[in-house]
Amino acid sequence: MIKKITTPDDLIRIKKQTRTFEKVPEKGVHVAVGMNTCGMASGAKETMAAFRESLAYYDLDAKVFRTGCAGMCFYEPLVDVFLPGQPRITYKGLSCDGVSRVVEDHILGGQVVENWVLAQTVVGDKRLPGIPTYDEIPYCRGQHKIVLARCGHIDPEDIYQYIAMDGYAASAKALEMDPEQVIDTIRRSGLRGRGGAGFPTGLKWQFVREAKGHPKYIICNADEGDPGAFMDRSILEGDPHAVLEGMLIAAYAVGATRGYIYVRAEYPLAVERLRKAIQQACDLGLLGPNIFGSDFSFDIRLKLGAGAFVCGEETALIASIEGKRGMPHPRPPFPAQNGLWGKPTNINNVETYANVAPIISNGAEWYAAIGTPDSRGTKVFCVTGKIKHSGLIEVPMGTSLRKIVYDIGGGITAGRAFKAVQTGGPSGGVLPEALLDLGVGYKELAEAGSIMGSGGMVVMDENTCMADVARYFLSFTRSESCGKCTPCREGLTRLYEILDRICKGNGHADDLDRLESLATTIKDTALCGLGLSAPNPVLTVLKYFREEIEAHIFEQRCPAGVCPDLVWYRINADRCSGCGQCRRACPVEAIVGRPKVPHEIDRMKCVKCGTCLEVCPPRFHAVECVSGQVADEPQAVSSER
Amino acid sequence: MAKTISLTINGKRITTVPGTTILMAARQVGIRIPTLCYHPRLSATGSCRVCMVEVRGRPTLMPSCTTTVEDGMEVVTANDRVLEARRLIVQLLLASGNHNCLTCQSNGACELQKLAYDLGIEALAFPARSSGYPRDDSNAMIERDPDKCILCSRCVRACQEVQVNEVLDFGYRGRRSKIVTAWDLPYAESDCVFCGECVSVCPTGALTEKQAKFQGRPWELKKVRTTCPYCGTGCQLDLNVRDGRVVKVTSDTLHGPPNYGSLCVKGRFGYDFIHHPDRLTAPLVRHKEGFRKASWDEALDLVASRFSQIKQSYGADALAGLSSARCTNEENYLFQKLMRTAIGTNNIDHCARL
């Protein structure tokens, strides 16, 4: 292998010499196990160890590889089996117990194990009957992978596999261009920041290039803090070099010599893989002095964040790198003029950088042809919540929410009805069913009162109370407020307090106005993006789910049956068979009744845990959760009856 | 010629230099924008959001203390949108902690109180919530009451930027936020040197001079400008006097040399000797049984006659003068003049040289 890469030809030589695990040698066997955090949480480590053990036991000429997340977190552990001349077979949910069967039946016996098979990837014209290809799986249809293209196809800890899949070719190409040409390409591609605000990336780079000051810095914002968002983590764990390469190109374009990746310490695997990737890139001369034999030098350092949500805000992040408390400062001045250590600084997030190399390789026009006129390219979303297939998807901008929720996400769990989807993390807006045909784009989401954010998408079903949801998100943002500006520090708490009393049935008639004016003023006066967007859940809930809030205030009723203070449980005597399941399950002995006689709930004792409702056999459906109906005064039921 | 910038504030055309903030530009033409976290000696942080103004074309209100002027900018400092936002911000601050003006040491000198009055706030819009943090009563000089703190961070910046002691910073998050010393220790156990810079910039009653507590309301105090006697720097002090007694020392010389409003622990807090019963108020002359009170004329005559005796018997160089660093330059000058011309010796030195 080449010791140092000094010319683009060196890259081509490495590419020729390197086999990714997708190219199986004759008589060889390759097994690739998804070893991102999601895979490991589902037992991928054990699955991998079991493969190693089993393959060694049969003395097979086999290699076991680790790979990143292909996006289908709900199917982890995912395992790919490659046999020479055979389609690649992907197994889902393969715990270590199933490994020996896969080895014996499939690898040794040539028979695909149907229990766990998910899909095949056809090689040549050889297709196995009865197994869908990826394109035939609804989850994958409609996706367009640019950022996640390599995730699941390479070992993220091996730079050679990255190079084998055209890695660092874009940086070689970029370094032969003028920096202005590079910026122009990014500008023409229409790429906008994927961190939330959607500022045009090319324009930002141009500002940094034109800014006076030396040295200049590049920062990668990998402080992904939105609950339920893990796009950046998956990219860092599955394809870390894509981010390094994007930073390298950006540094060349803006004239920076040092880069920082600000990554959360709560992402230990991403940190480890980034460390290895930086080391490998340094070893090969792709980072450090005189890259590709040019006079351009660039190095990257890691800075670990300590878990403050606000440090995702760029000025707070910069303060944190400088060793100060992570608190934002007013912009202007923007980091492009006055950033890290007061120097011009370009700051983009992980996904933005991961888009850079493909744009340089394939051209601005190729990228600009994807998506909508306002929002070009693709976007990675983390679809979570009450959805069948929660995981990572990459779709062209403009894809409708309906397609994401129903076609890709598989619809709502347990056959329930869709109620709302929240885009953009805890400070995004909550959008109702009527807006499901909205295409995802910066402008479209903003007009609907929400934000693109970094790509979190939380799906909610009919059993979700929107007052409770707004309260929940406020409880998050108010405790993550840095405390600097008044509207965010004090205002979010007051919003929370009002929502809390509404959820408890103590809302006042003027609380709706109070919420609205407070939320609007916070959005008008807060210092940074956290405070400016935190009222979004409240405002969208008021806009789209107003009746539900009104029901809480004026009828003391929670229509979704969620708010504990507004619901109570009763047993429908006509339906109850007296089976006693609820009586036995009740943790506070609030249910009384003799066998085969309808039971009753003592409302004085009931703690509204809902266990009785859960355990009541569906054929009876006797336990009811009731809210807001005029009820008899709660009466203690004698247990001797 | 330097570039100038032209903008309008409340319809008034203003020409100023680049880099000027909206707040400064407005002040130049006599338009008053209320502020709270802003302080002329400190960097602007734009954190309290009281000075928000409307700038045409900007989606949100802008803090006038940090937003610099741009050509063609149209600023409105007090329309319904601005005033409503400002009132709500002050309402939020009034309801945070326990702002009980009745018993507050800063009553009458409190900027939050004044703002609330100026904005016509009659009643609290939100129930007041205590911060839950106890008062820091750990030392003899400064009392800290987190329940009166509005987290404007003036004290933090004063400590970091003016005194460069860097004792204070924000701690915790959200509504639990608090201005803390390292490890959130009381002042007495922290690195604090008790210069009192934080007290001098505090806009509310969160930081107050402990010795002055219950000694006089701001409007009862008469301020007497003097020079600090502790060292030769010549810091300008304002003795806050009530009924002939110094109850507090401040320095209101914000823009004036040499101290620009700053003081050290001695200048600010070391004034208890003034009314101390042990203080010497008349010359004492030693005699067999001890000391006896004398008039200044008697005491000075005695010193002069003894000095003359020594000079006659042993020559002028038998005498030497050592002056004090606590004297001003002028006093030191006069002292050496006295030694050289009246006594006739060059034996003159100064303690700062030792």
JSON list of N, CA and C in Angstrom, two decimals, chain A residues 542-601:
[
{"chain": "A", "resi": 542, "resn": "LEU", "atom": "N", "xyz": [-51.65, 25.97, 18.91]},
{"chain": "A", "resi": 542, "resn": "LEU", "atom": "CA", "xyz": [-52.76, 26.93, 18.98]},
{"chain": "A", "resi": 542, "resn": "LEU", "atom": "C", "xyz": [-53.41, 27.12, 17.61]},
{"chain": "A", "resi": 543, "resn": "LYS", "atom": "N", "xyz": [-52.60, 27.01, 16.58]},
{"chain": "A", "resi": 543, "resn": "LYS", "atom": "CA", "xyz": [-53.11, 27.24, 15.23]},
{"chain": "A", "resi": 543, "resn": "LYS", "atom": "C", "xyz": [-53.89, 26.03, 14.70]},
{"chain": "A", "resi": 544, "resn": "TYR", "atom": "N", "xyz": [-53.35, 24.85, 14.94]},
{"chain": "A", "resi": 544, "resn": "TYR", "atom": "CA", "xyz": [-53.95, 23.67, 14.31]},
{"chain": "A", "resi": 544, "resn": "TYR", "atom": "C", "xyz": [-54.78, 22.81, 15.26]},
{"chain": "A", "resi": 545, "resn": "PHE", "atom": "N", "xyz": [-54.58, 22.96, 16.55]},
{"chain": "A", "resi": 545, "resn": "PHE", "atom": "CA", "xyz": [-55.29, 22.09, 17.49]},
{"chain": "A", "resi": 545, "resn": "PHE", "atom": "C", "xyz": [-55.94, 22.91, 18.60]},
{"chain": "A", "resi": 546, "resn": "ARG", "atom": "N", "xyz": [-56.47, 24.05, 18.21]},
{"chain": "A", "resi": 546, "resn": "ARG", "atom": "CA", "xyz": [-57.00, 24.98, 19.20]},
{"chain": "A", "resi": 546, "resn": "ARG", "atom": "C", "xyz": [-58.15, 24.38, 20.00]},
{"chain": "A", "resi": 547, "resn": "GLU", "atom": "N", "xyz": [-59.04, 23.62, 19.31]},
{"chain": "A", "resi": 547, "resn": "GLU", "atom": "CA", "xyz": [-60.21, 23.07, 20.02]},
{"chain": "A", "resi": 547, "resn": "GLU", "atom": "C", "xyz": [-59.77, 22.16, 21.16]},
{"chain": "A", "resi": 548, "resn": "GLU", "atom": "N", "xyz": [-58.67, 21.47, 20.92]},
{"chain": "A", "resi": 548, "resn": "GLU", "atom": "CA", "xyz": [-58.21, 20.55, 21.95]},
{"chain": "A", "resi": 548, "resn": "GLU", "atom": "C", "xyz": [-57.75, 21.31, 23.21]},
{"chain": "A", "resi": 549, "resn": "ILE", "atom": "N", "xyz": [-57.08, 22.43, 22.99]},
{"chain": "A", "resi": 549, "resn": "ILE", "atom": "CA", "xyz": [-56.66, 23.25, 24.14]},
{"chain": "A", "resi": 549, "resn": "ILE", "atom": "C", "xyz": [-57.90, 23.84, 24.81]},
{"chain": "A", "resi": 550, "resn": "GLU", "atom": "N", "xyz": [-58.85, 24.29, 23.99]},
{"chain": "A", "resi": 550, "resn": "GLU", "atom": "CA", "xyz": [-60.08, 24.86, 24.55]},
{"chain": "A", "resi": 550, "resn": "GLU", "atom": "C", "xyz": [-60.84, 23.84, 25.38]},
{"chain": "A", "resi": 551, "resn": "ALA", "atom": "N", "xyz": [-60.85, 22.60, 24.91]},
{"chain": "A", "resi": 551, "resn": "ALA", "atom": "CA", "xyz": [-61.53, 21.55, 25.68]},
{"chain": "A", "resi": 551, "resn": "ALA", "atom": "C", "xyz": [-60.93, 21.40, 27.07]},
{"chain": "A", "resi": 552, "resn": "HIS", "atom": "N", "xyz": [-59.61, 21.53, 27.13]},
{"chain": "A", "resi": 552, "resn": "HIS", "atom": "CA", "xyz": [-58.92, 21.45, 28.43]},
{"chain": "A", "resi": 552, "resn": "HIS", "atom": "C", "xyz": [-59.35, 22.61, 29.34]},
{"chain": "A", "resi": 553, "resn": "ILE", "atom": "N", "xyz": [-59.44, 23.80, 28.73]},
{"chain": "A", "resi": 553, "resn": "ILE", "atom": "CA", "xyz": [-59.68, 25.00, 29.55]},
{"chain": "A", "resi": 553, "resn": "ILE", "atom": "C", "xyz": [-61.16, 25.11, 29.94]},
{"chain": "A", "resi": 554, "resn": "PHE", "atom": "N", "xyz": [-62.03, 24.95, 28.94]},
{"chain": "A", "resi": 554, "resn": "PHE", "atom": "CA", "xyz": [-63.44, 25.27, 29.20]},
{"chain": "A", "resi": 554, "resn": "PHE", "atom": "C", "xyz": [-64.27, 24.06, 29.66]},
{"chain": "A", "resi": 555, "resn": "GLU", "atom": "N", "xyz": [-63.82, 22.86, 29.31]},
{"chain": "A", "resi": 555, "resn": "GLU", "atom": "CA", "xyz": [-64.60, 21.68, 29.71]},
{"chain": "A", "resi": 555, "resn": "GLU", "atom": "C", "xyz": [-63.82, 20.77, 30.66]},
{"chain": "A", "resi": 556, "resn": "GLN", "atom": "N", "xyz": [-62.60, 21.17, 31.01]},
{"chain": "A", "resi": 556, "resn": "GLN", "atom": "CA", "xyz": [-61.74, 20.31, 31.83]},
{"chain": "A", "resi": 556, "resn": "GLN", "atom": "C", "xyz": [-61.67, 18.91, 31.23]},
{"chain": "A", "resi": 557, "resn": "ARG", "atom": "N", "xyz": [-61.55, 18.86, 29.90]},
{"chain": "A", "resi": 557, "resn": "ARG", "atom": "CA", "xyz": [-61.60, 17.58, 29.20]},
{"chain": "A", "resi": 557, "resn": "ARG", "atom": "C", "xyz": [-60.34, 17.44, 28.35]},
{"chain": "A", "resi": 558, "resn": "CYS", "atom": "N", "xyz": [-59.73, 16.27, 28.43]},
{"chain": "A", "resi": 558, "resn": "CYS", "atom": "CA", "xyz": [-58.59, 15.98, 27.57]},
{"chain": "A", "resi": 558, "resn": "CYS", "atom": "C", "xyz": [-59.07, 15.02, 26.49]},
{"chain": "A", "resi": 559, "resn": "PRO", "atom": "N", "xyz": [-59.34, 15.50, 25.28]},
{"chain": "A", "resi": 559, "resn": "PRO", "atom": "CA", "xyz": [-59.96, 14.65, 24.26]},
{"chain": "A", "resi": 559, "resn": "PRO", "atom": "C", "xyz": [-59.14, 13.39, 23.93]},
{"chain": "A", "resi": 560, "resn": "ALA", "atom": "N", "xyz": [-57.82, 13.47, 24.08]},
{"chain": "A", "resi": 560, "resn": "ALA", "atom": "CA", "xyz": [-57.01, 12.29, 23.77]},
{"chain": "A", "resi": 560, "resn": "ALA", "atom": "C", "xyz": [-56.93, 11.34, 24.96]},
{"chain": "A", "resi": 561, "resn": "GLY", "atom": "N", "xyz": [-57.47, 11.77, 26.09]},
{"chain": "A", "resi": 561, "resn": "GLY", "atom": "CA", "xyz": [-57.45, 10.90, 27.27]},
{"chain": "A", "resi": 561, "resn": "GLY", "atom": "C", "xyz": [-56.06, 10.70, 27.84]},
{"chain": "A", "resi": 562, "resn": "VAL", "atom": "N", "xyz": [-55.25, 11.74, 27.82]},
{"chain": "A", "resi": 562, "resn": "VAL", "atom": "CA", "xyz": [-53.86, 11.62, 28.25]},
{"chain": "A", "resi": 562, "resn": "VAL", "atom": "C", "xyz": [-53.61, 12.30, 29.60]},
{"chain": "A", "resi": 563, "resn": "CYS", "atom": "N", "xyz": [-54.09, 13.53, 29.74]},
{"chain": "A", "resi": 563, "resn": "CYS", "atom": "CA", "xyz": [-53.75, 14.32, 30.93]},
{"chain": "A", "resi": 563, "resn": "CYS", "atom": "C", "xyz": [-54.36, 13.67, 32.19]},
{"chain": "A", "resi": 564, "resn": "PRO", "atom": "N", "xyz": [-53.52, 13.19, 33.08]},
{"chain": "A", "resi": 564, "resn": "PRO", "atom": "CA", "xyz": [-54.02, 12.38, 34.22]},
{"chain": "A", "resi": 564, "resn": "PRO", "atom": "C", "xyz": [-55.04, 13.11, 35.08]},
{"chain": "A", "resi": 565, "resn": "ASP", "atom": "N", "xyz": [-54.91, 14.43, 35.18]},
{"chain": "A", "resi": 565, "resn": "ASP", "atom": "CA", "xyz": [-55.84, 15.14, 36.05]},
{"chain": "A", "resi": 565, "resn": "ASP", "atom": "C", "xyz": [-57.23, 15.27, 35.44]},
{"chain": "A", "resi": 566, "resn": "LEU", "atom": "N", "xyz": [-57.33, 15.03, 34.15]},
{"chain": "A", "resi": 566, "resn": "LEU", "atom": "CA", "xyz": [-58.60, 15.24, 33.48]},
{"chain": "A", "resi": 566, "resn": "LEU", "atom": "C", "xyz": [-59.26, 13.93, 33.03]},
{"chain": "A", "resi": 567, "resn": "VAL", "atom": "N", "xyz": [-58.66, 12.82, 33.35]},
{"chain": "A", "resi": 567, "resn": "VAL", "atom": "CA", "xyz": [-59.29, 11.55, 32.93]},
{"chain": "A", "resi": 567, "resn": "VAL", "atom": "C", "xyz": [-59.58, 10.70, 34.15]},
{"chain": "A", "resi": 568, "resn": "TRP", "atom": "N", "xyz": [-60.52, 9.82, 33.98]},
{"chain": "A", "resi": 568, "resn": "TRP", "atom": "CA", "xyz": [-60.75, 8.81, 35.00]},
{"chain": "A", "resi": 568, "resn": "TRP", "atom": "C", "xyz": [-61.15, 7.53, 34.31]},
{"chain": "A", "resi": 569, "resn": "TYR", "atom": "N", "xyz": [-61.09, 6.47, 35.04]},
{"chain": "A", "resi": 569, "resn": "TYR", "atom": "CA", "xyz": [-61.36, 5.15, 34.45]},
{"chain": "A", "resi": 569, "resn": "TYR", "atom": "C", "xyz": [-62.64, 4.57, 35.03]},
{"chain": "A", "resi": 570, "resn": "ARG", "atom": "N", "xyz": [-63.39, 3.87, 34.18]},
{"chain": "A", "resi": 570, "resn": "ARG", "atom": "CA", "xyz": [-64.58, 3.20, 34.69]},
{"chain": "A", "resi": 570, "resn": "ARG", "atom": "C", "xyz": [-64.74, 1.89, 33.94]},
{"chain": "A", "resi": 571, "resn": "ILE", "atom": "N", "xyz": [-65.53, 1.04, 34.54]},
{"chain": "A", "resi": 571, "resn": "ILE", "atom": "CA", "xyz": [-65.77, -0.26, 33.91]},
{"chain": "A", "resi": 571, "resn": "ILE", "atom": "C", "xyz": [-67.21, -0.29, 33.43]},
{"chain": "A", "resi": 572, "resn": "ASN", "atom": "N", "xyz": [-67.34, -0.57, 32.16]},
{"chain": "A", "resi": 572, "resn": "ASN", "atom": "CA", "xyz": [-68.68, -0.66, 31.57]},
{"chain": "A", "resi": 572, "resn": "ASN", "atom": "C", "xyz": [-69.31, -1.99, 32.01]},
{"chain": "A", "resi": 573, "resn": "ALA", "atom": "N", "xyz": [-70.32, -1.88, 32.87]},
{"chain": "A", "resi": 573, "resn": "ALA", "atom": "CA", "xyz": [-70.90, -3.09, 33.48]},
{"chain": "A", "resi": 573, "resn": "ALA", "atom": "C", "xyz": [-71.51, -4.02, 32.44]},
{"chain": "A", "resi": 574, "resn": "ASP", "atom": "N", "xyz": [-71.98, -3.45, 31.36]},
{"chain": "A", "resi": 574, "resn": "ASP", "atom": "CA", "xyz": [-72.58, -4.29, 30.31]},
{"chain": "A", "resi": 574, "resn": "ASP", "atom": "C", "xyz": [-71.56, -5.17, 29.61]},
{"chain": "A", "resi": 575, "resn": "ARG", "atom": "N", "xyz": [-70.33, -4.69, 29.60]},
{"chain": "A", "resi": 575, "resn": "ARG", "atom": "CA", "xyz": [-69.31, -5.43, 28.86]},
{"chain": "A", "resi": 575, "resn": "ARG", "atom": "C", "xyz": [-68.42, -6.28, 29.76]},
{"chain": "A", "resi": 576, "resn": "CYS", "atom": "N", "xyz": [-68.39, -5.93, 31.04]},
{"chain": "A", "resi": 576, "resn": "CYS", "atom": "CA", "xyz": [-67.46, -6.62, 31.95]},
{"chain": "A", "resi": 576, "resn": "CYS", "atom": "C", "xyz": [-67.98, -8.02, 32.25]},
{"chain": "A", "resi": 577, "resn": "SER", "atom": "N", "xyz": [-67.08, -9.00, 32.13]},
{"chain": "A", "resi": 577, "resn": "SER", "atom": "CA", "xyz": [-67.48, -10.38, 32.41]},
{"chain": "A", "resi": 577, "resn": "SER", "atom": "C", "xyz": [-67.05, -10.79, 33.80]},
{"chain": "A", "resi": 578, "resn": "GLY", "atom": "N", "xyz": [-66.36, -9.89, 34.49]},
{"chain": "A", "resi": 578, "resn": "GLY", "atom": "CA", "xyz": [-65.88, -10.22, 35.82]},
{"chain": "A", "resi": 578, "resn": "GLY", "atom": "C", "xyz": [-64.73, -11.22, 35.79]},
{"chain": "A", "resi": 579, "resn": "CYS", "atom": "N", "xyz": [-63.87, -11.10, 34.77]},
{"chain": "A", "resi": 579, "resn": "CYS", "atom": "CA", "xyz": [-62.76, -12.07, 34.67]},
{"chain": "A", "resi": 579, "resn": "CYS", "atom": "C", "xyz": [-61.70, -11.81, 35.73]},
{"chain": "A", "resi": 580, "resn": "GLY", "atom": "N", "xyz": [-61.66, -10.59, 36.24]},
{"chain": "A", "resi": 580, "resn": "GLY", "atom": "CA", "xyz": [-60.75, -10.32, 37.35]},
{"chain": "A", "resi": 580, "resn": "GLY", "atom": "C", "xyz": [-59.34, -9.92, 36.95]},
{"chain": "A", "resi": 581, "resn": "GLN", "atom": "N", "xyz": [-59.08, -9.86, 35.65]},
{"chain": "A", "resi": 581, "resn": "GLN", "atom": "CA", "xyz": [-57.70, -9.52, 35.23]},
{"chain": "A", "resi": 581, "resn": "GLN", "atom": "C", "xyz": [-57.31, -8.12, 35.72]},
{"chain": "A", "resi": 582, "resn": "CYS", "atom": "N", "xyz": [-58.25, -7.20, 35.56]},
{"chain": "A", "resi": 582, "resn": "CYS", "atom": "CA", "xyz": [-57.93, -5.83, 35.97]},
{"chain": "A", "resi": 582, "resn": "CYS", "atom": "C", "xyz": [-57.76, -5.76, 37.48]},
{"chain": "A", "resi": 583, "resn": "ARG", "atom": "N", "xyz": [-58.60, -6.50, 38.20]},
{"chain": "A", "resi": 583, "resn": "ARG", "atom": "CA", "xyz": [-58.53, -6.47, 39.66]},
{"chain": "A", "resi": 583, "resn": "ARG", "atom": "C", "xyz": [-57.17, -6.96, 40.14]},
{"chain": "A", "resi": 584, "resn": "ARG", "atom": "N", "xyz": [-56.70, -8.03, 39.50]},
{"chain": "A", "resi": 584, "resn": "ARG", "atom": "CA", "xyz": [-55.41, -8.57, 39.92]},
{"chain": "A", "resi": 584, "resn": "ARG", "atom": "C", "xyz": [-54.25, -7.65, 39.50]},
{"chain": "A", "resi": 585, "resn": "ALA", "atom": "N", "xyz": [-54.41, -6.97, 38.37]},
{"chain": "A", "resi": 585, "resn": "ALA", "atom": "CA", "xyz": [-53.30, -6.15, 37.86]},
{"chain": "A", "resi": 585, "resn": "ALA", "atom": "C", "xyz": [-53.22, -4.79, 38.55]},
{"chain": "A", "resi": 586, "resn": "CYS", "atom": "N", "xyz": [-54.33, -4.34, 39.11]},
{"chain": "A", "resi": 586, "resn": "CYS", "atom": "CA", "xyz": [-54.34, -3.00, 39.70]},
{"chain": "A", "resi": 586, "resn": "CYS", "atom": "C", "xyz": [-53.32, -2.88, 40.83]},
{"chain": "A", "resi": 587, "resn": "PRO", "atom": "N", "xyz": [-52.39, -1.94, 40.73]},
{"chain": "A", "resi": 587, "resn": "PRO", "atom": "CA", "xyz": [-51.32, -1.86, 41.74]},
{"chain": "A", "resi": 587, "resn": "PRO", "atom": "C", "xyz": [-51.79, -1.27, 43.07]},
{"chain": "A", "resi": 588, "resn": "VAL", "atom": "N", "xyz": [-52.96, -0.65, 43.08]},
{"chain": "A", "resi": 588, "resn": "VAL", "atom": "CA", "xyz": [-53.38, 0.00, 44.33]},
{"chain": "A", "resi": 588, "resn": "VAL", "atom": "C", "xyz": [-54.69, -0.60, 44.87]},
{"chain": "A", "resi": 589, "resn": "GLU", "atom": "N", "xyz": [-55.06, -1.75, 44.34]},
{"chain": "A", "resi": 589, "resn": "GLU", "atom": "CA", "xyz": [-56.28, -2.44, 44.77]},
{"chain": "A", "resi": 589, "resn": "GLU", "atom": "C", "xyz": [-57.50, -1.54, 44.72]},
{"chain": "A", "resi": 590, "resn": "ALA", "atom": "N", "xyz": [-57.60, -0.82, 43.62]},
{"chain": "A", "resi": 590, "resn": "ALA", "atom": "CA", "xyz": [-58.73, 0.09, 43.48]},
{"chain": "A", "resi": 590, "resn": "ALA", "atom": "C", "xyz": [-59.92, -0.59, 42.80]},
{"chain": "A", "resi": 591, "resn": "ILE", "atom": "N", "xyz": [-59.75, -1.80, 42.32]},
{"chain": "A", "resi": 591, "resn": "ILE", "atom": "CA", "xyz": [-60.83, -2.48, 41.59]},
{"chain": "A", "resi": 591, "resn": "ILE", "atom": "C", "xyz": [-61.40, -3.60, 42.46]},
{"chain": "A", "resi": 592, "resn": "VAL", "atom": "N", "xyz": [-62.70, -3.58, 42.59]},
{"chain": "A", "resi": 592, "resn": "VAL", "atom": "CA", "xyz": [-63.35, -4.61, 43.41]},
{"chain": "A", "resi": 592, "resn": "VAL", "atom": "C", "xyz": [-64.42, -5.32, 42.58]},
{"chain": "A", "resi": 593, "resn": "GLY", "atom": "N", "xyz": [-64.71, -6.52, 42.97]},
{"chain": "A", "resi": 593, "resn": "GLY", "atom": "CA", "xyz": [-65.75, -7.26, 42.25]},
{"chain": "A", "resi": 593, "resn": "GLY", "atom": "C", "xyz": [-65.53, -8.76, 42.44]},
{"chain": "A", "resi": 594, "resn": "ARG", "atom": "N", "xyz": [-66.65, -9.48, 42.47]},
{"chain": "A", "resi": 594, "resn": "ARG", "atom": "CA", "xyz": [-66.56, -10.93, 42.60]},
{"chain": "A", "resi": 594, "resn": "ARG", "atom": "C", "xyz": [-66.42, -11.55, 41.21]},
{"chain": "A", "resi": 595, "resn": "PRO", "atom": "N", "xyz": [-65.86, -12.76, 41.13]},
{"chain": "A", "resi": 595, "resn": "PRO", "atom": "CA", "xyz": [-65.72, -13.41, 39.83]},
{"chain": "A", "resi": 595, "resn": "PRO", "atom": "C", "xyz": [-67.07, -13.48, 39.10]},
{"chain": "A", "resi": 596, "resn": "LYS", "atom": "N", "xyz": [-66.99, -13.25, 37.82]},
{"chain": "A", "resi": 596, "resn": "LYS", "atom": "CA", "xyz": [-68.14, -13.33, 36.92]},
{"chain": "A", "resi": 596, "resn": "LYS", "atom": "C", "xyz": [-69.22, -12.28, 37.19]},
{"chain": "A", "resi": 597, "resn": "VAL", "atom": "N", "xyz": [-68.87, -11.30, 38.00]},
{"chain": "A", "resi": 597, "resn": "VAL", "atom": "CA", "xyz": [-69.80, -10.18, 38.24]},
{"chain": "A", "resi": 597, "resn": "VAL", "atom": "C", "xyz": [-69.05, -8.92, 37.82]},
{"chain": "A", "resi": 598, "resn": "PRO", "atom": "N", "xyz": [-69.72, -8.02, 37.10]},
{"chain": "A", "resi": 598, "resn": "PRO", "atom": "CA", "xyz": [-69.01, -6.80, 36.67]},
{"chain": "A", "resi": 598, "resn": "PRO", "atom": "C", "xyz": [-68.29, -6.12, 37.82]},
{"chain": "A", "resi": 599, "resn": "HIS", "atom": "N", "xyz": [-67.05, -5.73, 37.54]},
{"chain": "A", "resi": 599, "resn": "HIS", "atom": "CA", "xyz": [-66.21, -5.08, 38.56]},
{"chain": "A", "resi": 599, "resn": "HIS", "atom": "C", "xyz": [-66.45, -3.57, 38.57]},
{"chain": "A", "resi": 600, "resn": "GLU", "atom": "N", "xyz": [-65.91, -2.96, 39.61]},
{"chain": "A", "resi": 600, "resn": "GLU", "atom": "CA", "xyz": [-66.00, -1.50, 39.68]},
{"chain": "A", "resi": 600, "resn": "GLU", "atom": "C", "xyz": [-64.68, -0.92, 40.13]},
{"chain": "A", "resi": 601, "resn": "ILE", "atom": "N", "xyz": [-64.47, 0.33, 39.72]},
{"chain": "A", "resi": 601, "resn": "ILE", "atom": "CA", "xyz": [-63.22, 1.02, 40.12]},
{"chain": "A", "resi": 601, "resn": "ILE", "atom": "C", "xyz": [-63.54, 2.04, 41.21]}
]
